Coordinates of C-alpha atoms in Angstrom, one line a residue:
M165 CA 25.0 3.1 24.2
A166 CA 27.6 5.7 23.2
G167 CA 25.4 8.8 23.3
E168 CA 22.8 10.0 25.8
Q169 CA 19.2 10.0 24.6
L170 CA 17.2 13.2 24.6
Q171 CA 14.7 13.2 27.4
V172 CA 11.7 13.9 25.1
L173 CA 12.7 11.0 22.8
N174 CA 13.2 8.6 25.7
A175 CA 9.8 9.6 27.1
L176 CA 8.2 8.6 23.8
D177 CA 10.2 5.3 23.6
V178 CA 9.0 4.2 27.1
A179 CA 5.5 5.7 27.1
K180 CA 2.7 3.4 27.9
T181 CA 0.0 3.0 25.3
Q182 CA -2.3 6.1 25.6
W183 CA -5.2 7.6 23.9
Y184 CA -3.0 9.7 21.6
H185 CA -1.5 6.5 20.2
F186 CA -5.0 5.4 19.1
T187 CA -5.8 8.9 17.8
A188 CA -2.6 8.8 15.7
I189 CA -3.5 5.4 14.3
I190 CA -7.0 6.5 13.3
I191 CA -5.8 9.8 11.8
A192 CA -3.0 8.2 9.8
G193 CA -5.0 5.0 9.2
M194 CA -8.0 6.8 7.6
G195 CA -5.5 8.1 5.0
F196 CA -4.6 4.5 4.1
F197 CA -8.3 3.6 4.2
T198 CA -8.9 6.3 1.6
D199 CA -5.7 5.2 -0.4
A200 CA -6.9 1.6 -0.7
Y201 CA -10.5 2.6 -1.6
D202 CA -9.3 5.0 -4.3
L203 CA -6.7 2.6 -5.8
F204 CA -8.8 -0.5 -5.8
C205 CA -12.3 0.8 -6.6
I206 CA -11.3 1.3 -10.2
S207 CA -11.1 -2.5 -10.7
L208 CA -14.8 -2.6 -9.8
V209 CA -15.9 -0.3 -12.6
T210 CA -13.6 -1.0 -15.6
K211 CA -15.9 -3.6 -17.1
L212 CA -18.8 -1.1 -16.7
L213 CA -16.7 1.6 -18.5
G214 CA -16.1 -0.8 -21.4
R215 CA -19.9 -1.5 -21.7
I216 CA -20.8 2.2 -21.6
Y217 CA -18.1 3.6 -23.9
Y218 CA -16.9 0.8 -26.1
H219 CA -20.0 -1.0 -27.1
V220 CA -19.9 -2.7 -30.6
D221 CA -23.2 -3.3 -32.3
G222 CA -23.7 -7.0 -33.1
A223 CA -20.8 -8.2 -30.9
P224 CA -21.4 -11.5 -29.1
K225 CA -19.9 -10.1 -25.9
P226 CA -20.3 -6.7 -24.1
G227 CA -17.9 -3.9 -24.9
S228 CA -14.6 -3.8 -23.1
L229 CA -11.8 -1.4 -22.7
P230 CA -9.1 -1.8 -25.4
P231 CA -5.8 -3.1 -23.9
N232 CA -4.0 0.3 -24.1
V233 CA -7.0 2.1 -22.5
S234 CA -7.3 -0.5 -19.8
A235 CA -3.6 -0.3 -19.0
A236 CA -3.9 3.5 -18.7
V237 CA -7.0 3.6 -16.6
N238 CA -5.7 0.9 -14.2
G239 CA -2.1 1.9 -14.2
V240 CA -2.0 5.7 -14.2
A241 CA -2.7 6.0 -10.5
L242 CA 0.2 3.6 -9.8
C243 CA 2.5 5.9 -11.8
G244 CA 1.2 8.9 -9.9
T245 CA 1.7 7.1 -6.6
L246 CA 5.3 6.3 -7.5
A247 CA 6.0 9.9 -8.3
G248 CA 4.2 11.1 -5.1
Q249 CA 6.2 8.7 -2.9
L250 CA 9.5 10.1 -4.1
F251 CA 8.4 13.8 -4.1
F252 CA 6.5 13.9 -0.8
G253 CA 9.0 11.6 0.9
W254 CA 11.7 14.1 0.2
L255 CA 9.5 17.1 1.0
G256 CA 8.5 15.5 4.4
D257 CA 12.2 15.6 5.4
K258 CA 12.6 19.2 4.2
L259 CA 9.5 20.9 5.4
G260 CA 8.3 18.6 8.2
R261 CA 5.8 15.7 8.4
K262 CA 2.8 17.8 9.5
R263 CA 3.1 20.6 6.9
V264 CA 3.1 18.2 4.0
Y265 CA 0.5 15.8 5.5
G266 CA -2.5 18.1 5.0
L267 CA -1.4 18.9 1.4
T268 CA -1.5 15.2 0.4
L269 CA -4.9 14.8 1.9
M270 CA -6.4 17.7 0.1
L271 CA -4.9 16.5 -3.2
M272 CA -6.5 13.1 -2.6
C273 CA -9.9 14.6 -1.8
L274 CA -10.0 17.0 -4.8
C275 CA -8.8 14.5 -7.4
S276 CA -11.1 11.8 -6.0
I277 CA -14.1 14.0 -6.7
A278 CA -12.7 15.2 -10.1
S279 CA -12.0 11.7 -11.3
G280 CA -15.8 11.1 -11.3
L281 CA -16.3 14.1 -13.7
S282 CA -15.5 14.3 -17.4
F283 CA -15.0 16.9 -20.1
G284 CA -17.3 15.9 -22.9
R285 CA -19.1 12.6 -23.6
E286 CA -16.8 11.0 -26.2
P287 CA -14.9 7.9 -25.0
K288 CA -11.5 9.6 -25.6
T289 CA -12.3 12.7 -23.5
V290 CA -13.9 10.7 -20.7
M291 CA -11.0 8.4 -20.4
A292 CA -8.4 11.2 -20.8
T293 CA -10.1 13.1 -17.9
L294 CA -10.3 10.0 -15.8
C295 CA -6.6 9.2 -16.3
F296 CA -5.5 12.8 -15.7
F297 CA -7.2 13.1 -12.4
R298 CA -6.3 9.6 -11.3
F299 CA -2.7 10.3 -11.9
W300 CA -2.8 13.3 -9.5
L301 CA -5.0 11.2 -7.1
G302 CA -2.2 8.7 -7.1
F303 CA 0.3 11.5 -6.6
G304 CA -1.4 12.5 -3.3
I305 CA -1.8 8.8 -2.3
G306 CA 1.9 8.4 -2.8
G307 CA 2.7 11.1 -0.3
D308 CA 0.6 9.3 2.4
Y309 CA 2.9 6.3 2.4
P310 CA 6.2 7.8 3.7
L311 CA 4.4 10.5 5.8
S312 CA 1.9 8.2 7.6
A313 CA 4.6 5.6 8.3
T314 CA 7.1 8.1 9.5
I315 CA 4.7 10.0 11.8
M316 CA 3.5 6.8 13.4
S317 CA 7.0 5.5 13.9
E318 CA 8.1 8.7 15.5
Y319 CA 5.1 8.9 17.9
A320 CA 5.1 5.2 19.0
S321 CA 6.9 3.6 21.9
K322 CA 9.6 1.1 21.0
K323 CA 7.7 -1.8 22.4
T324 CA 4.5 -1.3 20.3
R325 CA 5.9 0.6 17.3
G326 CA 5.7 -2.3 14.9
A327 CA 2.1 -3.0 15.8
F328 CA 1.0 0.7 15.5
I329 CA 2.7 1.2 12.1
A330 CA 1.2 -2.1 10.9
A331 CA -2.2 -1.1 12.2
V332 CA -2.1 2.1 10.1
F333 CA -1.2 0.0 7.0
A334 CA -3.9 -2.6 7.9
M335 CA -6.5 0.0 7.3
Q336 CA -5.9 -0.7 3.6
G337 CA -7.9 -3.9 4.1
F338 CA -10.9 -2.0 5.4
G339 CA -10.6 0.4 2.5
I340 CA -10.8 -2.4 0.0
L341 CA -13.7 -3.9 2.0
A342 CA -15.5 -0.6 2.1
G343 CA -15.1 -0.1 -1.7
G344 CA -16.6 -3.5 -2.3
I345 CA -19.5 -3.0 0.1
F346 CA -20.4 0.5 -1.2
A347 CA -20.3 -0.8 -4.8
I348 CA -22.7 -3.6 -3.8
L349 CA -25.1 -1.1 -2.3
I350 CA -25.0 1.3 -5.2
S351 CA -25.3 -1.3 -7.9
S352 CA -28.1 -3.0 -6.0
A353 CA -30.0 0.2 -5.7
F354 CA -29.5 1.1 -9.4
D355 CA -30.4 -2.4 -10.6
A356 CA -33.6 -2.3 -8.5
R357 CA -34.6 1.2 -9.7
F358 CA -33.6 0.8 -13.3
P359 CA -34.1 -2.9 -14.2
A360 CA -32.5 -4.1 -17.4
P361 CA -32.3 -7.4 -19.4
A362 CA -29.1 -9.4 -19.8
Y363 CA -26.7 -8.5 -22.7
A364 CA -27.7 -11.8 -24.5
V365 CA -31.3 -10.8 -24.4
D366 CA -31.0 -7.1 -25.5
P367 CA -27.4 -5.7 -25.9
I368 CA -28.5 -2.1 -26.1
A369 CA -31.0 -2.1 -23.2
S370 CA -28.7 -4.1 -21.0
T371 CA -26.7 -0.9 -20.3
V372 CA -29.2 1.7 -19.0
P373 CA -28.2 5.4 -19.4
Q374 CA -28.2 5.8 -15.6
A375 CA -25.3 3.2 -15.4
D376 CA -23.0 6.2 -16.2
Y377 CA -23.7 7.5 -12.7
V378 CA -22.7 4.3 -11.0
W379 CA -19.0 4.4 -11.7
R380 CA -18.8 8.2 -11.0
I381 CA -20.5 7.9 -7.6
I382 CA -18.2 5.0 -6.6
L383 CA -15.1 6.9 -7.5
M384 CA -16.2 10.2 -5.9
V385 CA -17.2 8.8 -2.6
G386 CA -13.5 8.0 -2.0
S387 CA -13.1 11.7 -0.9
L388 CA -15.3 11.4 2.2
P389 CA -13.1 9.5 4.7
A390 CA -10.2 11.7 3.9
L391 CA -12.2 14.9 4.4
L392 CA -13.5 13.6 7.7
T393 CA -9.9 13.4 9.2
Y394 CA -8.5 16.6 7.6
Y395 CA -9.2 18.7 10.7
W396 CA -7.5 16.3 13.1
R397 CA -4.5 16.0 10.8
M398 CA -4.0 19.7 11.0
K399 CA -4.4 19.6 14.8
M400 CA -1.6 17.0 15.3
P401 CA 1.7 18.5 16.5
E402 CA 4.9 17.9 14.5
T403 CA 6.7 14.9 15.7
A404 CA 9.3 15.5 18.4
R405 CA 12.0 13.7 16.4
Y406 CA 11.7 16.0 13.5
T407 CA 11.4 19.1 15.6
A408 CA 14.4 18.2 17.8
L409 CA 16.7 16.3 15.5
V410 CA 16.0 18.0 12.1
A411 CA 14.6 21.4 12.9
N412 CA 16.8 21.7 16.1
N413 CA 14.0 23.3 18.1
A414 CA 14.3 21.8 21.6
K415 CA 11.7 24.1 23.2
Q416 CA 9.0 23.3 20.7
A417 CA 9.7 19.5 20.8
A418 CA 9.4 19.5 24.6
S419 CA 6.3 21.7 24.6
D420 CA 4.5 19.6 22.0
M421 CA 5.2 16.3 23.6
S422 CA 4.5 17.6 27.1
K423 CA 0.9 18.2 25.9
V424 CA 0.7 14.8 24.1
L425 CA 2.2 12.7 26.9
Q426 CA 0.7 14.9 29.7
V427 CA 4.0 15.1 31.5
D428 CA 6.5 17.9 32.1
L429 CA 9.5 17.6 29.8
E430 CA 12.7 19.6 30.0
A431 CA 13.7 21.7 26.9
E432 CA 17.2 20.4 26.4
V433 CA 18.4 23.4 24.3
E434 CA 22.1 22.9 24.8
K435 CA 22.1 19.2 24.1
V436 CA 20.1 19.8 20.8
E437 CA 22.6 22.5 19.8
Q438 CA 25.5 20.1 20.5
I439 CA 23.8 17.4 18.4
A440 CA 23.3 19.8 15.5
Q441 CA 27.0 20.7 15.6
K442 CA 28.2 17.1 15.4
P443 CA 29.8 16.3 12.0
N444 CA 28.2 12.9 12.0
S445 CA 24.7 14.3 12.3
S446 CA 24.5 15.9 8.9
F447 CA 25.6 13.4 6.2
G448 CA 23.3 13.3 3.2
L449 CA 21.6 10.6 1.2
F450 CA 24.3 10.5 -1.5
S451 CA 27.3 10.6 0.9
K452 CA 29.9 7.9 1.4
Q453 CA 28.9 7.7 5.1
F454 CA 25.2 7.0 4.3
L455 CA 26.3 4.3 1.8
R456 CA 28.6 2.7 4.4
R457 CA 26.0 2.8 7.2
H458 CA 22.7 2.3 5.4
G459 CA 23.5 1.4 1.7
L460 CA 22.7 -2.3 2.1
H461 CA 19.7 -1.5 4.2
L462 CA 18.2 0.7 1.5
L463 CA 19.0 -2.0 -1.0
G464 CA 17.2 -4.5 1.2
T465 CA 14.1 -2.3 1.7
T466 CA 13.8 -1.3 -2.0
S467 CA 14.4 -4.8 -3.4
T468 CA 12.1 -6.7 -1.1
W469 CA 9.3 -4.2 -1.7
F470 CA 9.9 -4.3 -5.4
L471 CA 9.8 -8.1 -5.6
L472 CA 6.8 -8.3 -3.3
D473 CA 4.6 -6.0 -5.3
I474 CA 5.5 -7.8 -8.6
A475 CA 3.9 -10.9 -7.0
F476 CA 1.2 -9.1 -5.1
Y477 CA -0.2 -7.1 -7.9
S478 CA 0.1 -9.8 -10.5
Q479 CA -2.2 -12.1 -8.5
N480 CA -5.1 -10.6 -10.6
L481 CA -3.7 -12.9 -13.3
F482 CA -5.7 -15.8 -12.0
Q483 CA -8.3 -13.9 -10.0
K484 CA -10.7 -13.9 -13.0
D485 CA -10.1 -17.7 -13.4
I486 CA -11.1 -18.3 -9.7
F487 CA -14.1 -16.0 -9.7
T488 CA -15.4 -17.6 -12.9
A489 CA -14.6 -21.1 -11.9
I490 CA -16.6 -21.0 -8.6
G491 CA -19.5 -19.0 -10.2
W492 CA -18.9 -15.7 -8.4
I493 CA -18.9 -14.0 -11.8
P494 CA -21.1 -15.6 -14.5
P495 CA -20.3 -15.0 -18.2
A496 CA -20.7 -11.3 -19.0
K497 CA -23.3 -11.8 -21.6
T498 CA -25.7 -13.3 -19.0
M499 CA -25.8 -10.1 -17.0
N500 CA -26.8 -6.5 -17.5
A501 CA -24.1 -3.8 -16.9
V502 CA -25.0 -2.8 -13.4
H503 CA -25.5 -6.3 -12.1
E504 CA -22.0 -7.2 -13.3
V505 CA -20.7 -4.4 -11.0
F506 CA -22.5 -6.1 -8.2
K507 CA -21.0 -9.5 -8.9
I508 CA -17.5 -8.2 -9.2
A509 CA -17.8 -6.1 -6.0
R510 CA -19.2 -9.2 -4.1
A511 CA -16.2 -11.2 -5.2
Q512 CA -13.7 -8.5 -4.0
T513 CA -15.6 -8.2 -0.7
L514 CA -15.4 -11.9 0.0
I515 CA -11.7 -12.1 -0.8
A516 CA -11.0 -9.0 1.5
M517 CA -13.0 -10.6 4.4
C518 CA -11.6 -14.1 4.1
S519 CA -7.9 -13.5 3.5
T520 CA -6.8 -9.8 3.1
I521 CA -8.0 -8.4 6.4
P522 CA -7.1 -11.4 8.6
G523 CA -3.5 -11.4 7.2
Y524 CA -3.0 -7.7 8.0
W525 CA -4.2 -8.1 11.6
F526 CA -2.2 -11.3 12.2
T527 CA 0.8 -9.0 11.5
V528 CA -0.4 -6.3 13.9
A529 CA -0.8 -8.9 16.7
L530 CA 2.5 -10.7 16.2
I531 CA 5.0 -8.2 14.8
D532 CA 6.3 -7.0 18.2
R533 CA 6.4 -10.5 19.5
I534 CA 8.2 -12.5 16.8
G535 CA 9.8 -9.6 14.9
R536 CA 9.7 -8.1 11.4
F537 CA 12.4 -10.3 10.0
T538 CA 10.7 -13.5 11.0
I539 CA 7.3 -12.5 9.6
Q540 CA 8.8 -11.4 6.3
I541 CA 10.8 -14.7 6.0
I542 CA 7.6 -16.7 6.8
G543 CA 5.6 -14.7 4.3
F544 CA 8.0 -14.9 1.4
S545 CA 8.6 -18.6 2.1
M546 CA 4.9 -19.5 2.1
M547 CA 4.2 -17.3 -0.9
T548 CA 6.9 -19.2 -2.8
I549 CA 5.5 -22.6 -1.8
F550 CA 1.9 -21.7 -2.7
M551 CA 2.9 -20.1 -6.0
F552 CA 4.8 -23.2 -7.1
A553 CA 2.0 -25.4 -5.8
L554 CA -0.4 -23.5 -8.0
A555 CA 2.0 -23.4 -11.0
F556 CA 3.3 -26.9 -11.6
P557 CA -0.1 -28.7 -11.4
Y558 CA -2.0 -25.8 -12.9
N559 CA -4.0 -27.9 -15.2
H560 CA -5.1 -30.0 -12.2
W561 CA -6.4 -26.9 -10.4
T562 CA -8.4 -25.6 -13.3
H563 CA -10.5 -28.8 -13.4
P564 CA -14.1 -28.1 -12.2
D565 CA -13.7 -30.8 -9.5
H566 CA -10.9 -28.9 -7.8
R567 CA -12.4 -25.5 -7.5
I568 CA -12.6 -25.3 -3.7
E569 CA -8.9 -26.3 -3.3
F570 CA -7.9 -23.7 -5.9
V571 CA -9.7 -21.0 -4.0
V572 CA -8.1 -22.1 -0.7
M573 CA -4.6 -22.0 -2.3
Y574 CA -5.3 -18.6 -3.8
S575 CA -6.6 -17.2 -0.4
L576 CA -3.6 -18.6 1.5
T577 CA -1.2 -16.9 -1.0
F578 CA -3.0 -13.6 -0.2
F579 CA -3.0 -14.3 3.5
F580 CA 0.7 -14.8 3.7
A581 CA 1.4 -11.8 1.5
N582 CA -0.4 -9.7 4.2
F583 CA 0.8 -11.7 7.2
G584 CA 4.3 -11.2 5.7
P585 CA 6.1 -8.8 3.4
N586 CA 3.1 -6.6 2.3
A587 CA 3.1 -5.3 5.9
T588 CA 6.7 -5.6 7.0
T589 CA 8.1 -3.8 3.9
F590 CA 6.0 -0.8 4.9
V591 CA 7.0 -0.9 8.6
V592 CA 10.8 -1.4 8.4
P593 CA 11.8 1.6 6.3
A594 CA 10.1 3.9 8.8
E595 CA 12.4 2.5 11.6
I596 CA 16.0 2.0 10.4
F597 CA 17.0 5.3 8.8
P598 CA 18.1 8.6 10.4
A599 CA 15.3 11.2 11.2
R600 CA 16.5 13.7 8.6
L601 CA 16.3 11.0 5.9
R602 CA 13.6 8.8 7.2
S603 CA 10.7 10.0 5.1
T604 CA 12.9 10.2 2.0
C605 CA 14.2 6.6 2.4
H606 CA 10.7 5.3 3.0
G607 CA 9.5 7.1 -0.1
I608 CA 12.3 5.6 -2.2
S609 CA 11.5 2.1 -0.8
A610 CA 7.7 2.6 -1.4
A611 CA 8.4 3.9 -5.0
S612 CA 10.4 0.8 -5.7
G613 CA 7.4 -1.2 -4.6
K614 CA 5.1 0.7 -6.9
L615 CA 7.5 0.1 -9.8
G616 CA 7.1 -3.6 -9.0
A617 CA 3.4 -3.1 -8.9
I618 CA 3.5 -1.7 -12.4
V619 CA 5.6 -4.6 -13.6
G620 CA 3.3 -7.1 -11.9
A621 CA 0.0 -5.6 -13.0
F622 CA 0.9 -4.9 -16.6
G623 CA 4.0 -6.7 -17.6
F624 CA 2.5 -10.0 -16.5
L625 CA -0.8 -9.1 -18.0
Y626 CA 0.9 -9.5 -21.4
L627 CA 3.2 -12.3 -20.2
A628 CA 0.4 -14.5 -19.0
Q629 CA -1.5 -14.5 -22.3
N630 CA -2.0 -17.9 -23.9
Q631 CA 1.0 -19.2 -26.0
D632 CA -1.4 -19.6 -28.9
K633 CA -2.1 -16.1 -30.2
A634 CA -5.6 -17.2 -31.3
K635 CA -6.5 -18.0 -27.7
A636 CA -5.0 -14.8 -26.2
D637 CA -7.4 -12.0 -25.1
A638 CA -8.5 -9.6 -27.8
G639 CA -5.8 -7.1 -28.7
Y640 CA -3.0 -8.9 -26.8
P641 CA 0.0 -10.8 -28.3
A642 CA 0.8 -14.4 -27.4
G643 CA 2.6 -14.8 -24.0
I644 CA 4.1 -17.6 -22.0
G645 CA 0.8 -18.7 -20.4
V646 CA -0.5 -18.5 -16.8
K647 CA 1.3 -21.7 -15.7
N648 CA 4.8 -20.4 -16.7
S649 CA 3.9 -16.9 -15.3
L650 CA 3.2 -18.5 -11.9
I651 CA 6.5 -20.3 -12.0
V652 CA 8.2 -16.9 -12.7
L653 CA 6.3 -15.4 -9.7
G654 CA 7.5 -18.2 -7.5
V655 CA 11.1 -17.4 -8.4
V656 CA 10.3 -13.7 -7.7
N657 CA 9.1 -14.6 -4.2
F658 CA 12.2 -16.7 -3.5
L659 CA 14.4 -13.7 -4.5
G660 CA 12.4 -11.6 -2.0
L661 CA 13.2 -14.2 0.7
L662 CA 16.9 -13.9 -0.1
F663 CA 17.0 -10.1 -0.1
T664 CA 15.2 -10.0 3.3
F665 CA 18.6 -10.9 4.8
L666 CA 19.8 -7.4 4.0
V667 CA 17.2 -5.9 6.3
P668 CA 18.0 -5.5 10.0
E669 CA 15.6 -6.5 12.8
S670 CA 14.2 -3.5 14.6
K671 CA 12.0 -5.1 17.2
G672 CA 12.3 -3.5 20.7
K673 CA 14.9 -0.9 19.7
S674 CA 14.6 2.8 19.7
L675 CA 14.7 4.6 16.3
E676 CA 17.9 6.3 17.3
E677 CA 19.5 3.0 18.2
M678 CA 18.5 1.5 14.9
S679 CA 19.7 4.5 12.8
G680 CA 23.0 4.9 14.7
E681 CA 22.0 8.4 15.7
N682 CA 22.7 7.8 19.4
E683 CA 26.3 7.2 18.5
D684 CA 26.3 10.4 16.5
F685 CA 25.0 12.3 19.5
G686 CA 27.8 10.9 21.6
G687 CA 30.4 11.8 18.9
D688 CA 31.6 8.3 18.3
E689 CA 31.7 7.5 14.6
L690 CA 31.2 3.8 14.1
E691 CA 32.0 1.9 11.0
Q692 CA 28.7 0.1 11.3
P693 CA 25.7 0.6 13.5
P694 CA 25.5 -1.9 16.4
Y695 CA 22.5 -3.8 15.0
N696 CA 24.5 -5.1 12.1
N697 CA 25.9 -7.7 14.5
R698 CA 22.4 -9.0 15.4
T699 CA 21.7 -12.7 15.5
V700 CA 19.4 -13.6 12.6
P701 CA 16.3 -15.5 13.8
V702 CA 16.1 -19.0 12.6
V703 CA 12.8 -19.9 11.0

């Protein structure tokens, strides 16, 4: 190692797992719990919104959101998230992780509550209000991605860093589960208190006036978990790596971490001042030096996250086929409005329990044993295999006799997304870039993922429509069909596998070793950081 590590950073790297590690996981993880609840709970109530605000007298089916309104309601939060990831990622490197952390949380809380309100009662005004506040909700959620990942990576020891960052991200699974469970409870309570006939029996009476409270309560409750952790977020000290390496305040870094680690640490003022004066310690994001050192790594993290989210978010293409095929969601006209919310929530809860949450926690258990690279390769490989296995014999899977196998294949695709690139693409960008650019680069990588999510959730929504326009969903043009869409997604997953080879393995290495900052501290400018010569694991 060319340069000598700062004592405070070395103490963090070799620290045994302590209570503050778990505190940091809970504080950062509750943000992701809230993120997942807020992002995914909208899918539980979109059909209810259609019944309430877009009912057509005499129609054989309940009202539904028009395609453009549905795209706006579902996608505006993703657009806000993309913008927030870029802005708050940059701001986290400029102002510090802690100072920006509380801002994102308050924005999430306020907009979560406001998204359940509306100005006026006309469909246009209700949807416009909902979309406006969900954009800013997404903006706050976007900031949580780079800040939570960066804070956790900079607090953790090098032996357990991957598991701790993955544990923060795994709280998404519990957020999705909580959204489903709460929707089940609320819809059950309203259905019992205000019983209504099915749509086929009485179209008007099937949607009781009180149903308008159901979607509002579900959306607004998303503010509670974030509010509960706000105080503790504000009590967390700034990370030592930001304080020492970016703010160049050795005394504050040593003081903060002495309290956290409960040991006496020396304030290495002279060493920090020497580091700040090194020419190699100040190159920017758009410099030739960054391009030479980390250009391919940034391409690797952005491309893999982009490709993953195309596949991950487009899996709702055949979700409705599965839920309908196995009877989890009966035909809409056989239910009243509130009971339909119950059925949809139950389906989401079962998927979260059976495949989403186990996949996340398999990653937490194994990421520091077999490495990020191996898990990502396994995940993309299995997703490719299962996507092609669903695609080519698609007509076989849709036969009523093959429902169980279809559900198993679908669940395994979800499992290997979460025990795979959905977790590792979040972990790696928080480990391989310099401290002064870590939050920014993670934000860029995450924003690339959200761009993929927008392509997956809405581009494929149109692409997967039946090739016969007469059989396409109302308001949609003809597409290439679900089978061909699944083939495209298989190719997307295979490309993700290939781009994974641009991403270095960070298992067991310090953040400064990964980013090349140790060499900068020692004054030795290297053409490439030492980890570019790593041996690629064979899967």
